mmCIF file of N, CA and C in Angstrom:
data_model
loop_
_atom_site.group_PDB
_atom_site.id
_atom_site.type_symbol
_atom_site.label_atom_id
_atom_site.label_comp_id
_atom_site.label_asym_id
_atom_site.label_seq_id
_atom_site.Cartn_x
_atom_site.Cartn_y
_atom_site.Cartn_z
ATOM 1 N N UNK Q 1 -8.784 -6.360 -10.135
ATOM 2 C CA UNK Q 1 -7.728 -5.465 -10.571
ATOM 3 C C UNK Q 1 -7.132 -4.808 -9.336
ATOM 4 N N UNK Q 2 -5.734 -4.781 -9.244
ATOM 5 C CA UNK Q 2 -4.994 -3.987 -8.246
ATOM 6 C C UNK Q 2 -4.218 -2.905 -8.908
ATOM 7 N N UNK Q 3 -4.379 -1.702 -8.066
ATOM 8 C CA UNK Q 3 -3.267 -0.768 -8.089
ATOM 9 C C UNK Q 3 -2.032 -0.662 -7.248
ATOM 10 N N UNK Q 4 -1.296 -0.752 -8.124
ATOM 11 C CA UNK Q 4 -0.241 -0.207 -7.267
ATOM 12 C C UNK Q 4 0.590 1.091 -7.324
ATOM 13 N N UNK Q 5 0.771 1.993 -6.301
ATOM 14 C CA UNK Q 5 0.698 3.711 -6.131
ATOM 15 C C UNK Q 5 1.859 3.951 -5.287
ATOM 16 N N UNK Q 6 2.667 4.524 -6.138
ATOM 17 C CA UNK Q 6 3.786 5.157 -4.871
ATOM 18 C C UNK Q 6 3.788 7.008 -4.712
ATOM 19 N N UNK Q 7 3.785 6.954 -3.592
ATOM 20 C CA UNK Q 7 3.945 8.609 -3.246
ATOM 21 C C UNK Q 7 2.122 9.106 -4.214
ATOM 22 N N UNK Q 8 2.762 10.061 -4.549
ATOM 23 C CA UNK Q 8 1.110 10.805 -5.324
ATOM 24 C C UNK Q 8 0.614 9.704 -6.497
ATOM 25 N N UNK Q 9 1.222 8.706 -6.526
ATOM 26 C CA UNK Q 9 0.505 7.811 -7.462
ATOM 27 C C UNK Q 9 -0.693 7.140 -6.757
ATOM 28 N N UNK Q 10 0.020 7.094 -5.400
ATOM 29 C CA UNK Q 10 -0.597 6.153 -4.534
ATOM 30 C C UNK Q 10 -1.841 7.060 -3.607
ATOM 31 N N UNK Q 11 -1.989 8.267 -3.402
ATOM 32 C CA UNK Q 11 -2.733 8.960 -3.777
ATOM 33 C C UNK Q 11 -4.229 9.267 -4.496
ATOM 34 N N UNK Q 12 -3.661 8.925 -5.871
ATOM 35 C CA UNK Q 12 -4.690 9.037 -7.047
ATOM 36 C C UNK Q 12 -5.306 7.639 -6.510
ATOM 37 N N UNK Q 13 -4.335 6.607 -6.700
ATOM 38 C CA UNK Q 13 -5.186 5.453 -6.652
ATOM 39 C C UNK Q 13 -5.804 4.882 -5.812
ATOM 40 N N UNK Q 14 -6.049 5.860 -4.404
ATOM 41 C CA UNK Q 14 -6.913 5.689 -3.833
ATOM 42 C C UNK Q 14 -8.280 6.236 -4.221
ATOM 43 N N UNK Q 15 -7.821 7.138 -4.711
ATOM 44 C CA UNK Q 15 -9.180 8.206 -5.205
ATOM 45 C C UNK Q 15 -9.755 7.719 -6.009
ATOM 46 N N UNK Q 16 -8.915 6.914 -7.196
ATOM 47 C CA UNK Q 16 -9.843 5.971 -8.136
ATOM 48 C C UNK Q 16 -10.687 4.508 -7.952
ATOM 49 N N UNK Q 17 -9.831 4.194 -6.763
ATOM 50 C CA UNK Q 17 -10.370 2.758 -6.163
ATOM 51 C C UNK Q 17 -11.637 3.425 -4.983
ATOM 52 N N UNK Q 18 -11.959 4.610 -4.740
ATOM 53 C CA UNK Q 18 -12.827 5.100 -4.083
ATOM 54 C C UNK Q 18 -14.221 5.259 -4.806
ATOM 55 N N UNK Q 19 -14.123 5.519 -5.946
ATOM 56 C CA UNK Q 19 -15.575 5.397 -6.819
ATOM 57 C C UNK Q 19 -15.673 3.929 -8.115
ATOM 58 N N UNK Q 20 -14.399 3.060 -7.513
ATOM 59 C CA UNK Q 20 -14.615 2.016 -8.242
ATOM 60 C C UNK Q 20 -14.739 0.519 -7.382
ATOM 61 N N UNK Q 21 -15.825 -0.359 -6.988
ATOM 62 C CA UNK Q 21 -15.866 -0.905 -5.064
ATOM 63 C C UNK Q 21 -14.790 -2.068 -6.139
ATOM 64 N N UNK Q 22 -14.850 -2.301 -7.205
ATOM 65 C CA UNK Q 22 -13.733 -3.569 -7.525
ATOM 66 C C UNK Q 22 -12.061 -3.605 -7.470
ATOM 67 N N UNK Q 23 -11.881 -2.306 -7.253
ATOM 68 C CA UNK Q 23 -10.170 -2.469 -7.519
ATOM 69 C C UNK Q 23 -9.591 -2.554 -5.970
ATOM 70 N N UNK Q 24 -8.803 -2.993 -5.992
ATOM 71 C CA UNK Q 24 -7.485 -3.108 -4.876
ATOM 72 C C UNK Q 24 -6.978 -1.854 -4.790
ATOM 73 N N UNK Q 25 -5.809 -1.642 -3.749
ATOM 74 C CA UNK Q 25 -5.095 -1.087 -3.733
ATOM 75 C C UNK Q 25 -3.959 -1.199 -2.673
ATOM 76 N N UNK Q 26 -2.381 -1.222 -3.661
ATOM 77 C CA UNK Q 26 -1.198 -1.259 -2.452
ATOM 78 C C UNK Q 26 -0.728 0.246 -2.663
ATOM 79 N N UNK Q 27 -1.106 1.057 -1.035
ATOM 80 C CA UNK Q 27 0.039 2.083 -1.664
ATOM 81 C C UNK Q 27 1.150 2.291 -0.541
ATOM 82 N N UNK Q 28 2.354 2.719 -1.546
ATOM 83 C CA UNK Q 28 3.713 2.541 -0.967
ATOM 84 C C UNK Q 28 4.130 3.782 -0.686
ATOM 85 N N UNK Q 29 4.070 4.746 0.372
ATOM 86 C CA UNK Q 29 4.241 5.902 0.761
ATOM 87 C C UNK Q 29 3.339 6.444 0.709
ATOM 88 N N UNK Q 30 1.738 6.514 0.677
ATOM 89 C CA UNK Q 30 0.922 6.741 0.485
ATOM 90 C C UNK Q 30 0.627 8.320 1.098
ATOM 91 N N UNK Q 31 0.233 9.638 0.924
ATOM 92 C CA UNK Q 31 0.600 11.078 1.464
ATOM 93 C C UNK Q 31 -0.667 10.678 2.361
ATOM 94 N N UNK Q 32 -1.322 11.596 3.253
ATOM 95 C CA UNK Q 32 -2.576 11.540 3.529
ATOM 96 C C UNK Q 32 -3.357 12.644 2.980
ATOM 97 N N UNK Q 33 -3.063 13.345 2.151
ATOM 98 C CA UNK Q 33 -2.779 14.487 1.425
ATOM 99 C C UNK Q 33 -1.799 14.790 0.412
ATOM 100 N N UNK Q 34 -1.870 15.232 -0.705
ATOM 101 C CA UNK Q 34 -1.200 15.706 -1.744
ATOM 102 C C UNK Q 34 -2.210 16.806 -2.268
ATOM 103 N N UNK Q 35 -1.485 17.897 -2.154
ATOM 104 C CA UNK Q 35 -1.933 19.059 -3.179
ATOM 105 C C UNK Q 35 -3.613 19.078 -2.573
ATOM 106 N N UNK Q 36 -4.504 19.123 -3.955
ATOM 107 C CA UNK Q 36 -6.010 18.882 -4.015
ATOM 108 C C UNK Q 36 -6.392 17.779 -3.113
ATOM 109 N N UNK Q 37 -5.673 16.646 -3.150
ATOM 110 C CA UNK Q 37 -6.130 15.125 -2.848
ATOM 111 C C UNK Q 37 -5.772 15.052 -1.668
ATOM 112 N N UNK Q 38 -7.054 14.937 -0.633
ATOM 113 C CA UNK Q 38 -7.141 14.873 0.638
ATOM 114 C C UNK Q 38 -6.997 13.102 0.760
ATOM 115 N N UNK Q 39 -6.368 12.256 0.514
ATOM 116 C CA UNK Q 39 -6.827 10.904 0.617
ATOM 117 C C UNK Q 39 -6.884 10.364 2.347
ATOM 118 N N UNK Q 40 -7.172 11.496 3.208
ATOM 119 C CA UNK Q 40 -7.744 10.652 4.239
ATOM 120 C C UNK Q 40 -8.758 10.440 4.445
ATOM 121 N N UNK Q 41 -9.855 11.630 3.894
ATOM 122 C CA UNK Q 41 -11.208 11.848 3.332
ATOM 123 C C UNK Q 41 -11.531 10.523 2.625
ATOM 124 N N UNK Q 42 -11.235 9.777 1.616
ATOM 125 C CA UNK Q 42 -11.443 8.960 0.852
ATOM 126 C C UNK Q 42 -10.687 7.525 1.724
ATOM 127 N N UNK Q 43 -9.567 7.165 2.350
ATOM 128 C CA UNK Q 43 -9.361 6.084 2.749
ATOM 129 C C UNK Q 43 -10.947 5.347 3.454
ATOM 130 N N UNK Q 44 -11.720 5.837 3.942
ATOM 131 C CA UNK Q 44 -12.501 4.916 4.971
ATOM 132 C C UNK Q 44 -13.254 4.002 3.675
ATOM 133 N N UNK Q 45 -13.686 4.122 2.157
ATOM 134 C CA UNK Q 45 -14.081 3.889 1.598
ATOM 135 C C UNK Q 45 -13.105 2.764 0.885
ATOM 136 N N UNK Q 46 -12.367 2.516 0.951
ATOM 137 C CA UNK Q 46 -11.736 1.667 0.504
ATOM 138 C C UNK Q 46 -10.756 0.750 1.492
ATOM 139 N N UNK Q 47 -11.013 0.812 2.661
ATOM 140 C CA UNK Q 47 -10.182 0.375 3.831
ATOM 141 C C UNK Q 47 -9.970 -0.947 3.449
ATOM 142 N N UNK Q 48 -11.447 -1.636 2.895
ATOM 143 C CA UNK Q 48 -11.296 -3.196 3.390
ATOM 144 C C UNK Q 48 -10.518 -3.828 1.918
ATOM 145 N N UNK Q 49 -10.171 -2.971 1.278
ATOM 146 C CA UNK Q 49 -9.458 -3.262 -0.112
ATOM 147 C C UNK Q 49 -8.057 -2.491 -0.523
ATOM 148 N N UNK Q 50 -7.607 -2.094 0.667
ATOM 149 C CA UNK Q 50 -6.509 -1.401 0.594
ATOM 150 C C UNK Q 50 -5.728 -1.908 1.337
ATOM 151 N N UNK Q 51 -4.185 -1.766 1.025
ATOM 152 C CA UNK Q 51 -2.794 -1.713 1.864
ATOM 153 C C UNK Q 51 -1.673 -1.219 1.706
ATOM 154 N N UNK Q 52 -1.535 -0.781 3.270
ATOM 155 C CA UNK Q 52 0.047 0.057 2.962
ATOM 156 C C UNK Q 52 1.153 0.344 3.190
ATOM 157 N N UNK Q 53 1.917 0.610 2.985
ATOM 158 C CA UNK Q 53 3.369 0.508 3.316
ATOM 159 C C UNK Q 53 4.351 1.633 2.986
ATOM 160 N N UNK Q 54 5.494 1.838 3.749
ATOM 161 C CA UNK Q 54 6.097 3.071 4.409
ATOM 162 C C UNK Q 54 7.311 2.664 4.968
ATOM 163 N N UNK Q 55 8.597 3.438 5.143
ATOM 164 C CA UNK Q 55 9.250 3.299 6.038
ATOM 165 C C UNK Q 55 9.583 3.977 6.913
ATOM 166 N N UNK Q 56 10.280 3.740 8.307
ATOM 167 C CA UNK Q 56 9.855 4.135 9.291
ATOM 168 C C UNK Q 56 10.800 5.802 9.633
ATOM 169 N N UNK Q 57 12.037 5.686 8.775
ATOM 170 C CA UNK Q 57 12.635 6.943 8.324
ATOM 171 C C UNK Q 57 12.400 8.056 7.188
ATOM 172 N N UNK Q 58 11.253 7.360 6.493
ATOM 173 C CA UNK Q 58 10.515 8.343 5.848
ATOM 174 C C UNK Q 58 9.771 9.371 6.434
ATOM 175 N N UNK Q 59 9.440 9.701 7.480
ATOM 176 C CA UNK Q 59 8.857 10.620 8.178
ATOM 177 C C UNK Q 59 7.600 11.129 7.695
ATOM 178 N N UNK Q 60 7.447 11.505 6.751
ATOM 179 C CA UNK Q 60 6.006 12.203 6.173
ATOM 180 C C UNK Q 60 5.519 11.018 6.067
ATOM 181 N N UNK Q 61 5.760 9.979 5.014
ATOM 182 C CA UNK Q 61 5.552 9.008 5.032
ATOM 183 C C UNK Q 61 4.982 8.120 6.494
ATOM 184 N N UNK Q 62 5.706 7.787 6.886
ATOM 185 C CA UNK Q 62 5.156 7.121 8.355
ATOM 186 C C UNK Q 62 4.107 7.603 8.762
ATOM 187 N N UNK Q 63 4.360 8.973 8.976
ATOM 188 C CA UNK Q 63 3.061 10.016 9.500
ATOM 189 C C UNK Q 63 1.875 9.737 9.015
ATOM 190 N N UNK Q 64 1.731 9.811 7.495
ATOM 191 C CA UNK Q 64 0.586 9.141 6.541
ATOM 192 C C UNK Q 64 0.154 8.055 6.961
ATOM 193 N N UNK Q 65 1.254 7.370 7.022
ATOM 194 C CA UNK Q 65 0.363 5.901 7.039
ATOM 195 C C UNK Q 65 -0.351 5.823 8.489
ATOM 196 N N UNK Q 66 0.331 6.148 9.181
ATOM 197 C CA UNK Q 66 -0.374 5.846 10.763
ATOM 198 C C UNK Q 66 -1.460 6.845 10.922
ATOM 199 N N UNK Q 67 -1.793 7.901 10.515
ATOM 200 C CA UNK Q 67 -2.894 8.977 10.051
ATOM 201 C C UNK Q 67 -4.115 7.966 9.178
ATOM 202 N N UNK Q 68 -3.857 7.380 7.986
ATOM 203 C CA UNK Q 68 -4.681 7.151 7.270
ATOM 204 C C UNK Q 68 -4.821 5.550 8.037
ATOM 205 N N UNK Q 69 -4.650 4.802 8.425
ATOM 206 C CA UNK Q 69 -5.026 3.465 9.573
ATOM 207 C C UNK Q 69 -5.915 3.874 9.913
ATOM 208 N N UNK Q 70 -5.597 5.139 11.377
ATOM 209 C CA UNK Q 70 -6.658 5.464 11.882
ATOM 210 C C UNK Q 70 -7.982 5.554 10.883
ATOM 211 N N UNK Q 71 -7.855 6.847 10.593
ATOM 212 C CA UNK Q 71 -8.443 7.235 9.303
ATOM 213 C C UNK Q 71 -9.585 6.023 8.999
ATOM 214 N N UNK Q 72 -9.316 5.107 8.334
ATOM 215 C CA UNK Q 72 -9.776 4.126 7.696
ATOM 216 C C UNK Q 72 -9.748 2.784 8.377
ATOM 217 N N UNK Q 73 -9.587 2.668 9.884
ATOM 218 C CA UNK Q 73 -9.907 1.367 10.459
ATOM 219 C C UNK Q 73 -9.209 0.390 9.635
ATOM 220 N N UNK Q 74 -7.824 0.476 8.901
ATOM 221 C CA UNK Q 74 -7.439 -0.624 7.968
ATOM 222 C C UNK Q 74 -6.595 -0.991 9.181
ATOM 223 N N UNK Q 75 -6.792 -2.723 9.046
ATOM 224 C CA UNK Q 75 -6.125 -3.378 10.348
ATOM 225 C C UNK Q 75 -4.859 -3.750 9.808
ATOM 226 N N UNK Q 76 -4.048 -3.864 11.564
ATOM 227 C CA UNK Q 76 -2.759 -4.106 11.538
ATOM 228 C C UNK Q 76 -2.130 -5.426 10.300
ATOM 229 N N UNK Q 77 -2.643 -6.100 10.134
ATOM 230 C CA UNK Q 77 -2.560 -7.146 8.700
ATOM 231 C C UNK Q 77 -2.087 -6.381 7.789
ATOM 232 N N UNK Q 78 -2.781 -5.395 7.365
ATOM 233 C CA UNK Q 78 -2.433 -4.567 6.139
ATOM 234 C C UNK Q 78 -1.787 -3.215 5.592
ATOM 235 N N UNK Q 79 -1.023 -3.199 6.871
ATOM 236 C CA UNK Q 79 0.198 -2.127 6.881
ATOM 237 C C UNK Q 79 1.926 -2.897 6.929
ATOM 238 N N UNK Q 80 2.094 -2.456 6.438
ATOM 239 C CA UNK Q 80 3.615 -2.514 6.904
ATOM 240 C C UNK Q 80 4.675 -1.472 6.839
ATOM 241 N N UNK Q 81 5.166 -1.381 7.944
ATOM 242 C CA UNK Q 81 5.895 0.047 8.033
ATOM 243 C C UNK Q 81 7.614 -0.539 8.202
ATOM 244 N N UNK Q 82 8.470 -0.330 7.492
ATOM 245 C CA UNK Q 82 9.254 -1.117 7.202
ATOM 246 C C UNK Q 82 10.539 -0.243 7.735
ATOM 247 N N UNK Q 83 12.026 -0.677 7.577
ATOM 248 C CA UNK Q 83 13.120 0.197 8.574
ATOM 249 C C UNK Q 83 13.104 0.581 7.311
ATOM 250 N N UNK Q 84 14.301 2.028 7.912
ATOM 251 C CA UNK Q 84 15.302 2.364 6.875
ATOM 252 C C UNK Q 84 14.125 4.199 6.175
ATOM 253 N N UNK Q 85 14.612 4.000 4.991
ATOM 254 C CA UNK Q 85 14.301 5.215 4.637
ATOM 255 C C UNK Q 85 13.820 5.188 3.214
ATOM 256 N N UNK Q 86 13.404 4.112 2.916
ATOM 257 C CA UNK Q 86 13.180 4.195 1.221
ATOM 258 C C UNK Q 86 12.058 4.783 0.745
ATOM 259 N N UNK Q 87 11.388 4.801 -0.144
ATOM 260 C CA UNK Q 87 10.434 6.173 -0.313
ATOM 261 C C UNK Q 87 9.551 5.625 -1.300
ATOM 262 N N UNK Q 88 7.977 5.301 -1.471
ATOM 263 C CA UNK Q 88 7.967 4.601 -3.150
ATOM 264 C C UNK Q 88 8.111 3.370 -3.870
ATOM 265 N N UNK Q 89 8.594 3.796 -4.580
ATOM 266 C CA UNK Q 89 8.359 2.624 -5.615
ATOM 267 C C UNK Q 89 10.066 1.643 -5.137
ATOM 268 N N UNK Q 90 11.252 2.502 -3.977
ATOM 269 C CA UNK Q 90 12.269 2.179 -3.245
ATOM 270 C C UNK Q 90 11.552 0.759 -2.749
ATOM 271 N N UNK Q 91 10.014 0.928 -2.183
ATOM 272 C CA UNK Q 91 9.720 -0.031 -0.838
ATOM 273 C C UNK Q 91 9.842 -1.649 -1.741
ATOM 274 N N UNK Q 92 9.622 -1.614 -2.400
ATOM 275 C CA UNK Q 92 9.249 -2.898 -3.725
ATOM 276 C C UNK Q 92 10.522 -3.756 -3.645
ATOM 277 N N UNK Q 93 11.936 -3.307 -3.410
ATOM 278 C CA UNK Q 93 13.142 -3.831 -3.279
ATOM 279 C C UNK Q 93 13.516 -4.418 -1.872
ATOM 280 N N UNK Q 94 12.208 -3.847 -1.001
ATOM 281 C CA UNK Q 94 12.534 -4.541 0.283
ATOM 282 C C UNK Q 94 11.856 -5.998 0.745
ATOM 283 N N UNK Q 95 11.794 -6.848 1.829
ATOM 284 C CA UNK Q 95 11.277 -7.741 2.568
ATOM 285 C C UNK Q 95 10.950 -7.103 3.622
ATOM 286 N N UNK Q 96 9.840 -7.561 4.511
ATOM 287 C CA UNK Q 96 9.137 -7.128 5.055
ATOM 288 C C UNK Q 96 10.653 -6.944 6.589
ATOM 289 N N UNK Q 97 11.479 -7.831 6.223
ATOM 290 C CA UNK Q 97 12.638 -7.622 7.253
ATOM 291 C C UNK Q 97 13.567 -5.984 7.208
ATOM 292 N N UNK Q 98 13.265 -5.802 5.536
ATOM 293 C CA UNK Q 98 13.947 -4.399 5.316
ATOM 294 C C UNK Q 98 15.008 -4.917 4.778
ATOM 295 N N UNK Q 99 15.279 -6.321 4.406
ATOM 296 C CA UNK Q 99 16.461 -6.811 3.044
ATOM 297 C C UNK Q 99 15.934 -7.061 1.501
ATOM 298 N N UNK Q 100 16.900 -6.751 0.674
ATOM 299 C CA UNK Q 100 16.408 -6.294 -0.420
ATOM 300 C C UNK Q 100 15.307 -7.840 -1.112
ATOM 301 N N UNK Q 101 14.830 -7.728 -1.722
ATOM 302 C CA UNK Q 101 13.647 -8.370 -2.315
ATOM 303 C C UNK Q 101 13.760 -8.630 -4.010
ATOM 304 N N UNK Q 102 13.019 -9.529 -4.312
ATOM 305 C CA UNK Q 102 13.093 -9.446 -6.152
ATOM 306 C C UNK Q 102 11.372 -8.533 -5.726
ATOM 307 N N UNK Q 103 10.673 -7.510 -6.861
ATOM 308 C CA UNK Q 103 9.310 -6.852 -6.500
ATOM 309 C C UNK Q 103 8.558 -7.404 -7.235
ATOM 310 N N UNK Q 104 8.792 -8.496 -7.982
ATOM 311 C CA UNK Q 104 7.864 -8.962 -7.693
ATOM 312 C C UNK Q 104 7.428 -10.510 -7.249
ATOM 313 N N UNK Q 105 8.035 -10.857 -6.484
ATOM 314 C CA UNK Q 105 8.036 -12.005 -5.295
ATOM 315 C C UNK Q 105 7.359 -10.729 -3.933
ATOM 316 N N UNK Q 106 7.563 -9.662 -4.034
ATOM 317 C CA UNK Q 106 6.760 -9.005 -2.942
ATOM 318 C C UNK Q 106 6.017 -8.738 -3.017
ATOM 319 N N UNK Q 107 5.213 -8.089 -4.315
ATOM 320 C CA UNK Q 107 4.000 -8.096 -4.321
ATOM 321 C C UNK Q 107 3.400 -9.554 -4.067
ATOM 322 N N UNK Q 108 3.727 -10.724 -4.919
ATOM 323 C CA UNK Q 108 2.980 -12.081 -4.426
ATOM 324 C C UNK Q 108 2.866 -12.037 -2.926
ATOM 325 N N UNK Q 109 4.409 -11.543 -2.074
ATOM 326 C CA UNK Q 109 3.844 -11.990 -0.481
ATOM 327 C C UNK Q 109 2.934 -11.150 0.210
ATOM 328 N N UNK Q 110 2.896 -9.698 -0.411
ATOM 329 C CA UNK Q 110 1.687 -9.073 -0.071
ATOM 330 C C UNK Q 110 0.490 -9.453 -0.429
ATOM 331 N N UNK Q 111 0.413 -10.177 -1.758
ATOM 332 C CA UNK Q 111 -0.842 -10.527 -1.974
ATOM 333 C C UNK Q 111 -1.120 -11.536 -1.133
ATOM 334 N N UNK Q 112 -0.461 -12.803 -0.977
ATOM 335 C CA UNK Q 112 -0.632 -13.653 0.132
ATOM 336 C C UNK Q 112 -0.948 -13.389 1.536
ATOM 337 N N UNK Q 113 -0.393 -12.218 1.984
ATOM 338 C CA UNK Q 113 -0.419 -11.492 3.428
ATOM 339 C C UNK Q 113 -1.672 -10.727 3.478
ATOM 340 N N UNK Q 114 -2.105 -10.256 2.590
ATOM 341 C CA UNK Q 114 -3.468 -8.352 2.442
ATOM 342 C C UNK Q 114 -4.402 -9.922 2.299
ATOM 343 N N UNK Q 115 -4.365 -10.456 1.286
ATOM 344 C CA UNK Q 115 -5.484 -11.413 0.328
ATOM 345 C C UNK Q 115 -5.340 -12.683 0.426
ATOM 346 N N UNK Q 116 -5.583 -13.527 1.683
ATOM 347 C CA UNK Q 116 -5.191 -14.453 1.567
ATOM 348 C C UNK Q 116 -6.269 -15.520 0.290
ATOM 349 N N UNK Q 117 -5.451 -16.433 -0.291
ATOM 350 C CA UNK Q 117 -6.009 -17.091 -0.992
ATOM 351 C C UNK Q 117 -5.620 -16.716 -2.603
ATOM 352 N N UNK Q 118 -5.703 -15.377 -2.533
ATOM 353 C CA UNK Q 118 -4.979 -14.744 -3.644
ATOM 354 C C UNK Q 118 -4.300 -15.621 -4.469
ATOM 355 N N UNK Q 119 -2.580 -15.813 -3.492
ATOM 356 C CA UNK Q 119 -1.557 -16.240 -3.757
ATOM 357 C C UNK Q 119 -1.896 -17.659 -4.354
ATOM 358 N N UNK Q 120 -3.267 -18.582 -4.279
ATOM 359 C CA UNK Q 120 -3.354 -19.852 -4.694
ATOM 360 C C UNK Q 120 -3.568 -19.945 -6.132
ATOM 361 N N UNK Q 121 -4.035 -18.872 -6.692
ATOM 362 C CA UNK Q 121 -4.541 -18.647 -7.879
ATOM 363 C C UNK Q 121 -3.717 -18.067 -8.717
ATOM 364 N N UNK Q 122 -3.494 -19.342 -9.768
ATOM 365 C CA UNK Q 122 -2.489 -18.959 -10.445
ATOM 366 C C UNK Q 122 -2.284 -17.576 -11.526
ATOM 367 N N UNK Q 123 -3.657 -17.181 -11.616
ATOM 368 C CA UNK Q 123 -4.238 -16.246 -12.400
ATOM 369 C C UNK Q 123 -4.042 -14.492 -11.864
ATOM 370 N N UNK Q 124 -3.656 -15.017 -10.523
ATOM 371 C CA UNK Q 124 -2.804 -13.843 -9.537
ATOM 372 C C UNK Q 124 -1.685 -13.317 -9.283
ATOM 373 N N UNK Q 125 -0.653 -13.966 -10.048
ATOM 374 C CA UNK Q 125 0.417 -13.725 -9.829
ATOM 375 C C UNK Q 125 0.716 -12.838 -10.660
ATOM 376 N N UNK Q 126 1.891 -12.201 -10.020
ATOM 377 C CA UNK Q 126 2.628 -10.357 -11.034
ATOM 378 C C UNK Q 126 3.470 -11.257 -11.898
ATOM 379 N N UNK Q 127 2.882 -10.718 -13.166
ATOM 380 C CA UNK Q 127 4.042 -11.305 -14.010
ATOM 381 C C UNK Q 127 4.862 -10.269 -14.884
#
């Protein structure tokens, strides 16, 4: 099972993929912090099952993500920090070039890119 989390969604669903070792997680603006939810505290626990993405004019955003990397040793494979300024559930419309995308042909190339092998299984695909 994967989550997918934008802004404070993405957030929670770290926090839930933190006491659950089976779920995934893509999050798309991910805070390193929201409110209560410290999720830099919780990224190291889910590093090797997480990925994330940001753009690079989002500013808080960016900040997060390059905070929670560290944070969580999640390797360069499984970030993508993308141009422009989109925010969220925005990032889903992009290509990793920063031109617009169908979302879900991007989640498949993330899954192909985070998971390889994923993408072979037909039982994987966003439908």
């Amino acid at each position: 099972i994967m989550l997918v989390g934008a802004g404070m969604g993405a957030a929670v669903a770290v926090e839930v993929a933190a006491g659950q070792p089976d779920l995934r997680v893509i999050g798309l603006s991910t805070p390193s912090e929201f409110d209560l939810l410290i999720t830099r505290d919780s990224i190291g626990s889910v590093a090797d099952r997480i990925a994330l993405a940001a753009s690079e004019d989002d500013l808080s955003a960016a900040h997060s993500l390059t905070e929670l990397q560290a944070a969580g040793a999640i390797p360069e494979e499984r970030v993508r920090l993308y141009p422009g300024r989109a925010h969220g559930v925005e990032l889903l419309a992009l290509t990793e070039q920063g031109t617009p995308s169908d979302p879900r042909a991007w989640v498949d190339e993330l899954l192909a890119g985070f998971w390889p092998g994923a993408a072979d299984d037909p039982s994987s695909r966003v439908r």
